[in-house]
mmCIF file of C-alpha atoms and ligand atoms in Angstrom:
data_model
loop_
_atom_site.group_PDB
_atom_site.id
_atom_site.type_symbol
_atom_site.label_atom_id
_atom_site.label_comp_id
_atom_site.label_asym_id
_atom_site.label_seq_id
_atom_site.Cartn_x
_atom_site.Cartn_y
_atom_site.Cartn_z
ATOM 1 C CA MET A 12 0.000 0.000 0.000
ATOM 2 C CA THR A 13 1.342 3.457 -0.867
ATOM 3 C CA TYR A 14 0.446 6.339 1.379
ATOM 4 C CA ASP A 15 1.665 9.574 2.929
ATOM 5 C CA PHE A 16 1.297 9.501 6.684
ATOM 6 C CA LEU A 17 0.313 12.974 7.843
ATOM 7 C CA HIS A 18 -0.191 12.867 11.606
ATOM 8 C CA THR A 19 -1.876 11.334 14.652
ATOM 9 C CA GLU A 20 -3.163 13.790 17.197
ATOM 10 C CA ILE A 21 -5.361 13.833 20.239
ATOM 11 C CA TYR A 22 -8.791 15.350 19.694
ATOM 12 C CA ASN A 23 -8.853 19.126 19.766
ATOM 13 C CA THR A 24 -11.565 21.683 20.339
ATOM 14 C CA PRO A 25 -11.391 24.958 18.427
ATOM 15 C CA CYS A 26 -11.587 28.420 20.038
ATOM 16 C CA PRO A 27 -15.290 29.446 19.925
ATOM 17 C CA ASN A 28 -14.347 33.019 19.056
ATOM 18 C CA CYS A 29 -11.422 33.210 16.602
ATOM 19 C CA LYS A 30 -11.379 29.492 15.591
ATOM 20 C CA ALA A 31 -7.692 30.017 14.786
ATOM 21 C CA VAL A 32 -6.414 27.948 17.705
ATOM 22 C CA SER A 33 -7.465 24.488 18.874
ATOM 23 C CA PHE A 34 -6.989 23.049 22.328
ATOM 24 C CA PRO A 35 -6.341 19.366 23.059
ATOM 25 C CA ILE A 36 -9.029 17.595 25.094
ATOM 26 C CA THR A 37 -6.680 16.238 27.733
ATOM 27 C CA ASN A 38 -6.898 15.517 31.447
ATOM 28 C CA LYS A 39 -4.321 18.269 31.943
ATOM 29 C CA ASN A 40 -6.641 20.909 30.463
ATOM 30 C CA LEU A 41 -9.694 19.473 32.213
ATOM 31 C CA SER A 42 -7.810 19.512 35.509
ATOM 32 C CA LYS A 43 -7.428 23.286 35.119
ATOM 33 C CA TYR A 44 -11.180 23.546 34.534
ATOM 34 C CA PHE A 45 -11.998 21.557 37.694
ATOM 35 C CA HIS A 46 -9.530 23.639 39.709
ATOM 36 C CA GLY A 47 -11.097 26.871 38.466
ATOM 37 C CA ILE A 48 -7.858 27.930 36.753
ATOM 38 C CA LYS A 49 -8.797 30.285 33.930
ATOM 39 C CA MET A 50 -7.615 29.424 30.421
ATOM 40 C CA ASN A 51 -7.562 32.033 27.696
ATOM 41 C CA CYS A 52 -7.143 31.674 23.949
ATOM 42 C CA PRO A 53 -3.566 32.833 23.199
ATOM 43 C CA LYS A 54 -4.764 34.364 19.910
ATOM 44 C CA CYS A 55 -7.921 36.329 20.783
ATOM 45 C CA GLY A 56 -7.794 36.244 24.595
ATOM 46 C CA ILE A 57 -11.337 34.917 25.147
ATOM 47 C CA ASN A 58 -11.903 32.928 28.347
ATOM 48 C CA LEU A 59 -12.312 29.217 27.643
ATOM 49 C CA ASP A 60 -15.065 27.424 29.525
ATOM 50 C CA TRP A 61 -14.543 23.697 28.985
ATOM 51 C CA TRP A 62 -18.169 22.816 29.675
ATOM 52 C CA SER A 63 -19.452 25.011 26.829
ATOM 53 C CA LEU A 64 -16.466 24.110 24.636
ATOM 54 C CA LEU A 65 -17.276 20.410 24.812
ATOM 55 C CA LEU A 66 -21.052 20.746 24.730
ATOM 56 C CA ARG A 67 -20.753 22.397 21.285
ATOM 57 C CA HIS A 68 -19.401 19.117 19.918
ATOM 58 C CA PHE A 69 -22.897 17.637 20.225
ATOM 59 C CA GLU A 70 -24.431 20.415 18.153
ATOM 60 C CA TRP A 71 -22.090 19.738 15.239
ATOM 61 C CA GLU A 72 -23.495 16.960 13.140
ATOM 62 C CA SER A 73 -20.132 15.326 12.317
ATOM 63 C CA PRO A 74 -19.734 12.238 14.563
ATOM 64 C CA SER A 75 -15.979 12.743 14.835
ATOM 65 C CA TYR A 76 -16.581 15.879 16.911
ATOM 66 C CA VAL A 77 -18.815 13.923 19.269
ATOM 67 C CA TYR A 78 -16.213 11.174 19.611
ATOM 68 C CA GLY A 79 -13.819 13.949 20.629
ATOM 69 C CA ILE A 80 -15.401 14.096 24.073
ATOM 70 C CA ALA A 81 -14.879 10.370 24.662
ATOM 71 C CA GLY A 82 -11.101 10.721 24.335
ATOM 72 C CA GLY A 83 -9.003 9.251 21.615
ATOM 73 C CA TYR A 84 -7.088 10.120 18.508
ATOM 74 C CA THR A 85 -7.426 11.241 14.931
ATOM 75 C CA THR A 86 -5.002 9.836 12.376
ATOM 76 C CA SER A 87 -4.747 11.531 8.988
ATOM 77 C CA LEU A 88 -3.071 10.177 5.884
ATOM 78 C CA ARG A 89 -3.253 10.351 2.113
ATOM 79 C CA ILE A 90 -3.510 7.213 0.005
ATOM 80 C CA PHE A 91 -3.129 6.943 -3.784
ATOM 81 C CA MET A 92 -5.814 4.995 -5.616
ATOM 82 C CA LYS A 93 -6.299 3.851 -9.198
ATOM 83 C CA ALA A 94 -9.706 3.426 -10.856
ATOM 84 C CA GLY A 95 -10.853 -0.192 -11.031
ATOM 85 C CA GLU A 96 -8.184 -1.404 -8.594
ATOM 86 C CA ILE A 97 -8.384 -2.503 -4.988
ATOM 87 C CA TYR A 98 -6.413 -0.735 -2.272
ATOM 88 C CA SER A 99 -5.911 -2.542 1.041
ATOM 89 C CA LEU A 100 -5.648 -0.133 3.927
ATOM 90 C CA ASN A 101 -3.991 -1.804 6.923
ATOM 91 C CA LEU A 102 -4.481 0.362 9.985
ATOM 92 C CA GLU A 103 -1.883 -1.487 12.058
ATOM 93 C CA GLU A 104 0.750 -0.660 9.431
ATOM 94 C CA ILE A 105 0.088 3.042 9.854
ATOM 95 C CA GLY A 106 0.601 2.813 13.613
ATOM 96 C CA ILE A 107 -2.911 2.240 14.995
ATOM 97 C CA PRO A 108 -2.530 -0.610 17.520
ATOM 98 C CA LYS A 109 -4.390 -3.766 16.493
ATOM 99 C CA GLU A 110 -6.460 -3.836 19.684
ATOM 100 C CA SER A 111 -7.784 -0.284 19.180
ATOM 101 C CA LYS A 112 -11.433 0.454 18.649
ATOM 102 C CA ILE A 113 -11.967 2.156 15.313
ATOM 103 C CA LEU A 114 -14.759 4.680 15.694
ATOM 104 C CA GLN A 115 -15.070 6.198 12.284
ATOM 105 C CA ILE A 116 -13.253 6.578 8.957
ATOM 106 C CA SER A 117 -13.765 9.180 6.249
ATOM 107 C CA TYR A 118 -12.436 9.202 2.667
ATOM 108 C CA THR A 119 -12.180 12.418 0.663
ATOM 109 C CA PRO A 120 -10.838 12.190 -2.908
ATOM 110 C CA ASN A 121 -8.603 15.175 -3.723
ATOM 111 C CA GLY A 122 -9.680 15.373 -7.360
ATOM 112 C CA GLU A 123 -11.552 13.260 -9.893
ATOM 113 C CA GLY A 124 -10.896 9.770 -11.237
ATOM 114 C CA VAL A 125 -11.774 7.622 -8.217
ATOM 115 C CA PHE A 126 -14.276 7.407 -5.429
ATOM 116 C CA PRO A 127 -13.309 4.827 -2.734
ATOM 117 C CA VAL A 128 -15.884 2.163 -1.889
ATOM 118 C CA GLU A 129 -15.416 -0.214 1.040
ATOM 119 C CA LEU A 130 -15.714 -3.857 0.033
ATOM 120 C CA HIS A 131 -17.207 -6.646 2.117
ATOM 121 C CA GLY A 132 -17.733 -10.399 2.001
ATOM 122 C CA ASN A 133 -21.030 -12.144 1.209
ATOM 123 C CA THR A 134 -22.360 -11.410 4.718
ATOM 124 C CA PRO A 135 -21.356 -7.834 5.528
ATOM 125 C CA GLN A 136 -20.488 -7.247 9.187
ATOM 126 C CA ARG A 137 -22.436 -4.375 10.710
ATOM 127 C CA HIS A 138 -21.470 -2.060 13.549
ATOM 128 C CA TYR A 139 -17.842 -3.085 13.461
ATOM 129 C CA ILE A 140 -14.937 -1.464 11.654
ATOM 130 C CA PRO A 141 -12.111 -3.929 10.963
ATOM 131 C CA ASN A 142 -8.472 -2.876 10.990
ATOM 132 C CA ILE A 143 -7.846 -3.969 7.402
ATOM 133 C CA ILE A 144 -10.149 -2.328 4.866
ATOM 134 C CA HIS A 145 -10.310 -3.180 1.174
ATOM 135 C CA LEU A 146 -11.216 -0.164 -0.912
ATOM 136 C CA TYR A 147 -12.369 -0.412 -4.483
ATOM 137 C CA GLY A 148 -11.491 2.530 -6.685
ATOM 138 C CA ARG A 149 -14.859 3.199 -8.298
ATOM 139 C CA PRO A 150 -14.306 5.249 -11.479
ATOM 140 C CA PHE A 151 -15.640 8.746 -10.848
ATOM 141 C CA GLY A 152 -15.612 11.906 -12.998
ATOM 142 C CA LYS A 153 -12.766 12.662 -15.367
ATOM 143 C CA PRO A 154 -10.385 9.662 -15.688
ATOM 144 C CA SER A 155 -7.049 10.076 -13.965
ATOM 145 C CA ASN A 156 -3.974 7.870 -13.686
ATOM 146 C CA GLU A 157 -3.988 8.067 -9.900
ATOM 147 C CA THR A 158 -6.122 9.982 -7.391
ATOM 148 C CA PRO A 159 -4.934 11.043 -3.933
ATOM 149 C CA VAL A 160 -7.561 10.342 -1.255
ATOM 150 C CA ALA A 161 -7.444 11.985 2.179
ATOM 151 C CA VAL A 162 -8.286 9.468 4.911
ATOM 152 C CA GLN A 163 -9.159 10.392 8.470
ATOM 153 C CA ILE A 164 -9.499 7.723 11.141
ATOM 154 C CA ASN A 165 -10.966 8.302 14.609
ATOM 155 C CA TRP A 166 -9.945 5.672 17.129
ATOM 156 C CA THR A 167 -9.346 4.988 20.804
ATOM 157 C CA GLU A 168 -6.759 2.896 22.548
ATOM 158 C CA LYS A 169 -7.741 -0.096 24.641
ATOM 159 C CA SER A 170 -6.857 0.401 28.286
ATOM 160 C CA ASN A 171 -7.321 -1.340 31.622
ATOM 161 C CA ASP A 172 -10.420 0.756 32.196
ATOM 162 C CA ASN A 173 -11.639 -0.425 28.867
ATOM 163 C CA GLN A 174 -15.209 -1.333 29.834
ATOM 164 C CA VAL A 175 -15.741 2.149 31.230
ATOM 165 C CA TRP A 176 -14.605 3.832 28.033
ATOM 166 C CA GLU A 177 -16.501 1.331 25.931
ATOM 167 C CA ASN A 178 -19.655 2.353 27.754
ATOM 168 C CA ILE A 179 -19.154 6.039 27.090
ATOM 169 C CA ILE A 180 -18.227 5.273 23.478
ATOM 170 C CA ASN A 181 -21.392 3.179 23.118
ATOM 171 C CA ALA A 182 -23.357 6.164 24.394
ATOM 172 C CA VAL A 183 -21.706 8.398 21.781
ATOM 173 C CA GLU A 184 -22.364 5.828 19.054
ATOM 174 C CA SER A 185 -26.069 5.775 19.955
ATOM 175 C CA PHE A 186 -26.065 9.576 19.949
ATOM 176 C CA THR A 187 -24.598 9.766 16.439
ATOM 177 C CA ILE A 188 -27.413 7.571 15.095
ATOM 178 C CA LYS A 189 -29.972 9.650 17.060
ATOM 179 C CA ASN A 190 -30.985 6.735 19.262
ATOM 180 C CA TYR A 191 -31.185 8.961 22.342
ATOM 181 C CA ASP A 192 -32.823 6.517 24.782
ATOM 182 C CA SER A 193 -29.948 4.069 24.249
ATOM 183 C CA CYS A 194 -27.431 6.689 25.433
ATOM 184 C CA ILE A 195 -28.751 6.650 28.998
ATOM 185 C CA ILE A 196 -27.739 3.279 30.436
ATOM 186 C CA PRO A 197 -24.128 3.173 29.119
ATOM 187 C CA SER A 198 -23.499 6.815 30.161
ATOM 188 C CA ASN A 199 -24.780 6.077 33.651
ATOM 189 C CA VAL A 200 -22.920 2.756 33.952
ATOM 190 C CA SER A 201 -19.619 4.395 33.035
ATOM 191 C CA VAL A 202 -19.820 6.922 35.897
ATOM 192 C CA GLU A 203 -21.551 4.715 38.466
ATOM 193 C CA SER A 204 -19.057 1.840 38.076
ATOM 194 C CA THR A 205 -16.035 4.170 38.108
ATOM 195 C CA LEU A 206 -17.253 5.935 41.235
ATOM 196 C CA ASN A 207 -18.037 2.633 42.949
ATOM 197 C CA ASN A 208 -14.563 1.257 42.137
ATOM 198 C CA ILE A 209 -12.854 4.375 43.462
ATOM 199 C CA MET A 210 -14.907 4.353 46.668
ATOM 200 C CA THR A 211 -14.215 0.620 47.195
ATOM 201 C CA ARG A 212 -10.475 1.174 46.867
ATOM 202 C CA TYR A 213 -10.545 4.298 49.022
ATOM 203 C CA PHE A 214 -12.536 2.855 51.936
ATOM 204 C CA SER A 215 -10.693 -0.480 51.792
ATOM 205 C CA SER A 216 -7.792 1.239 53.488
ATOM 206 C CA PHE A 217 -10.080 1.851 56.480
ATOM 207 C CA ALA A 218 -12.010 -1.453 56.667
ATOM 208 C CA ALA A 219 -12.020 -5.001 55.279
ATOM 209 C CA LYS A 220 -12.803 -5.028 51.554
ATOM 210 C CA LYS A 221 -15.810 -7.339 51.985
ATOM 211 C CA ARG A 222 -17.309 -4.979 54.550
ATOM 212 C CA VAL A 223 -16.667 -2.008 52.249
ATOM 213 C CA GLU A 224 -18.335 -3.773 49.331
ATOM 214 C CA ASP A 225 -21.363 -4.526 51.491
ATOM 215 C CA PHE A 226 -21.411 -0.890 52.707
ATOM 216 C CA LEU A 227 -21.398 0.436 49.133
ATOM 217 C CA SER A 228 -23.828 -2.016 47.568
ATOM 218 C CA ASN A 229 -26.394 -2.308 50.379
ATOM 219 C CA GLY A 230 -25.963 0.896 52.353
ATOM 220 C CA VAL A 231 -24.456 3.844 50.572
ATOM 221 C CA THR A 232 -25.649 3.257 47.008
ATOM 222 C CA TYR A 233 -24.789 5.350 43.953
ATOM 223 C CA SER A 234 -26.885 8.428 44.777
ATOM 224 C CA TYR A 235 -25.332 8.703 48.276
ATOM 225 C CA GLN A 236 -21.878 8.035 46.865
ATOM 226 C CA LEU A 237 -22.277 10.817 44.309
ATOM 227 C CA ASN A 238 -23.924 13.404 46.535
ATOM 228 C CA ILE A 239 -22.422 12.740 49.969
ATOM 229 C CA LEU A 240 -19.334 10.501 49.927
ATOM 230 C CA LEU A 241 -17.737 12.039 46.823
ATOM 231 C CA PRO A 242 -17.682 15.658 48.104
ATOM 232 C CA LEU A 243 -16.385 14.348 51.443
ATOM 233 C CA VAL A 244 -13.598 12.263 49.856
ATOM 234 C CA ALA A 245 -12.674 15.127 47.507
ATOM 235 C CA GLN A 246 -12.466 17.620 50.345
ATOM 236 C CA SER A 247 -10.403 15.376 52.583
ATOM 237 C CA ASN A 248 -7.958 14.893 49.690
ATOM 238 C CA ASN A 249 -7.712 18.597 49.008
ATOM 239 C CA PHE A 250 -9.394 18.232 45.622
ATOM 240 C CA PRO A 251 -12.063 20.627 44.259
ATOM 241 C CA GLU A 252 -15.729 19.638 44.380
ATOM 242 C CA MET A 253 -17.306 18.282 41.218
ATOM 243 C CA PRO A 254 -18.890 21.265 39.386
ATOM 244 C CA GLU A 255 -22.514 21.675 40.501
ATOM 245 C CA ASN A 256 -24.020 21.469 36.996
ATOM 246 C CA ILE A 257 -22.197 18.207 36.257
ATOM 247 C CA ARG A 258 -23.302 16.581 39.513
ATOM 248 C CA GLY A 259 -26.858 17.823 38.875
ATOM 249 C CA ASN A 260 -26.853 16.290 35.419
ATOM 250 C CA LEU A 261 -25.463 13.008 36.759
ATOM 251 C CA ASN A 262 -28.397 12.889 39.181
ATOM 252 C CA LYS A 263 -30.753 13.523 36.281
ATOM 253 C CA LEU A 264 -29.015 10.785 34.294
ATOM 254 C CA ARG A 265 -29.495 8.385 37.213
ATOM 255 C CA SER A 266 -33.226 9.054 37.369
ATOM 256 C CA TYR A 267 -33.591 8.514 33.596
ATOM 257 C CA ARG A 268 -31.601 5.306 34.006
ATOM 258 C CA ASN A 269 -33.963 4.152 36.766
ATOM 259 C CA SER A 270 -37.017 4.858 34.608
ATOM 260 C CA ILE A 271 -35.551 2.778 31.778
ATOM 261 C CA ALA A 272 -34.440 -0.033 34.077
ATOM 262 C CA HIS A 273 -37.788 -0.217 35.910
ATOM 263 C CA LYS A 274 -40.330 0.782 33.272
ATOM 264 C CA GLY A 275 -38.461 0.097 30.025
ATOM 265 C CA LYS A 276 -38.691 3.742 28.942
ATOM 266 C CA THR A 277 -38.506 7.290 30.242
ATOM 267 C CA ASP A 278 -41.682 9.189 31.200
ATOM 268 C CA ILE A 279 -40.987 11.938 28.670
ATOM 269 C CA ALA A 280 -39.069 11.344 25.424
ATOM 270 C CA ILE A 281 -35.466 12.512 25.774
ATOM 271 C CA ASP A 282 -34.479 15.222 23.304
ATOM 272 C CA LYS A 283 -31.119 15.913 21.706
ATOM 273 C CA LYS A 284 -30.254 18.875 23.951
ATOM 274 C CA THR A 285 -30.933 16.963 27.169
ATOM 275 C CA VAL A 286 -29.027 13.873 26.096
ATOM 276 C CA SER A 287 -26.097 16.052 24.925
ATOM 277 C CA GLU A 288 -25.838 17.551 28.407
ATOM 278 C CA LEU A 289 -26.098 14.128 30.028
ATOM 279 C CA ILE A 290 -23.361 12.478 27.924
ATOM 280 C CA CYS A 291 -21.154 15.552 28.235
ATOM 281 C CA SER A 292 -21.589 15.397 32.025
ATOM 282 C CA ALA A 293 -20.767 11.674 32.068
ATOM 283 C CA ALA A 294 -17.571 12.279 30.054
ATOM 284 C CA LEU A 295 -16.503 15.220 32.236
ATOM 285 C CA GLY A 296 -17.547 13.301 35.361
ATOM 286 C CA LEU A 297 -15.255 10.442 34.338
ATOM 287 C CA SER A 298 -12.337 12.825 33.832
ATOM 288 C CA TYR A 299 -13.049 14.332 37.242
ATOM 289 C CA LEU A 300 -13.078 10.889 38.890
ATOM 290 C CA ASN A 301 -9.854 9.836 37.164
ATOM 291 C CA LEU A 302 -8.132 13.024 38.311
ATOM 292 C CA LEU A 303 -9.462 12.596 41.859
ATOM 293 C CA GLU A 304 -8.194 9.040 42.011
ATOM 294 C CA LYS A 305 -4.774 10.204 40.799
ATOM 295 C CA LYS A 306 -4.765 12.821 43.547
ATOM 296 C CA ILE A 307 -5.747 10.226 46.188
ATOM 297 C CA SER A 308 -2.906 7.930 45.102
ATOM 298 C CA GLU A 309 -0.400 10.779 45.419
ATOM 299 C CA ASN A 310 -1.496 11.627 48.990
HETATM 300 ZN ZN1 ZN B 20 -9.432 32.576 20.071
#
């Protein structure tokens, strides 16, 4: 396969004012947000509020912007295709680890001659993007000897906390296909399980693990963990409180989750704006919890 590798970068969010500068969506930047440290655009000077910066990603229709809030990378390259021929794109060869989850791929021909078409076997696999893709160069427009095609791949790395990220990614996937009800349970699971794991580890240094597990599953359940234990643990570790709007939305998410789990559906249909705020809160809530746990381990 012939290609020009351009770059792999972490997702960025553009300045809402000048759009000339983009900022990487990293735990480092989110840590500043949670600590109330002001960030300004170096070009136009506007104050950057990470909540509104990330919420915008849900308004933009392109799924790759929505995946931006779930963490991960964008790899860009240019391949050279010939009409009527097959090009095999091997993602591992361009540096995307084999175990990664491929979220989305786009192909943009830079000129006429070819339009890439993904090929499949006699039973096409749905909802799964493999890491080797066979592209047929469908003749398109004015014939050309060779057509450069810009390829952009959105992907995330597998990690130890894989199930948690897979849940938030599943929520984003449902969002991109406008299946809003299906966003609720995975968003909630991702935060609830992360919080429960952190609390189990934290309190296990004060009591036997079995007793702690019983305490958290039968006594202090998720709502109490989120609204009472979490602020207490944060404060005693000299870490800022979770922003009020995020905690409020996580409570809202929990009640939607309960409606779905108990009644099979929510009382009122969930609209795009509401679900955007809920997923955004789950993603920011996860970052908050990861940063808190890091802080606890350093104490
Ligand atoms: Zn700016």
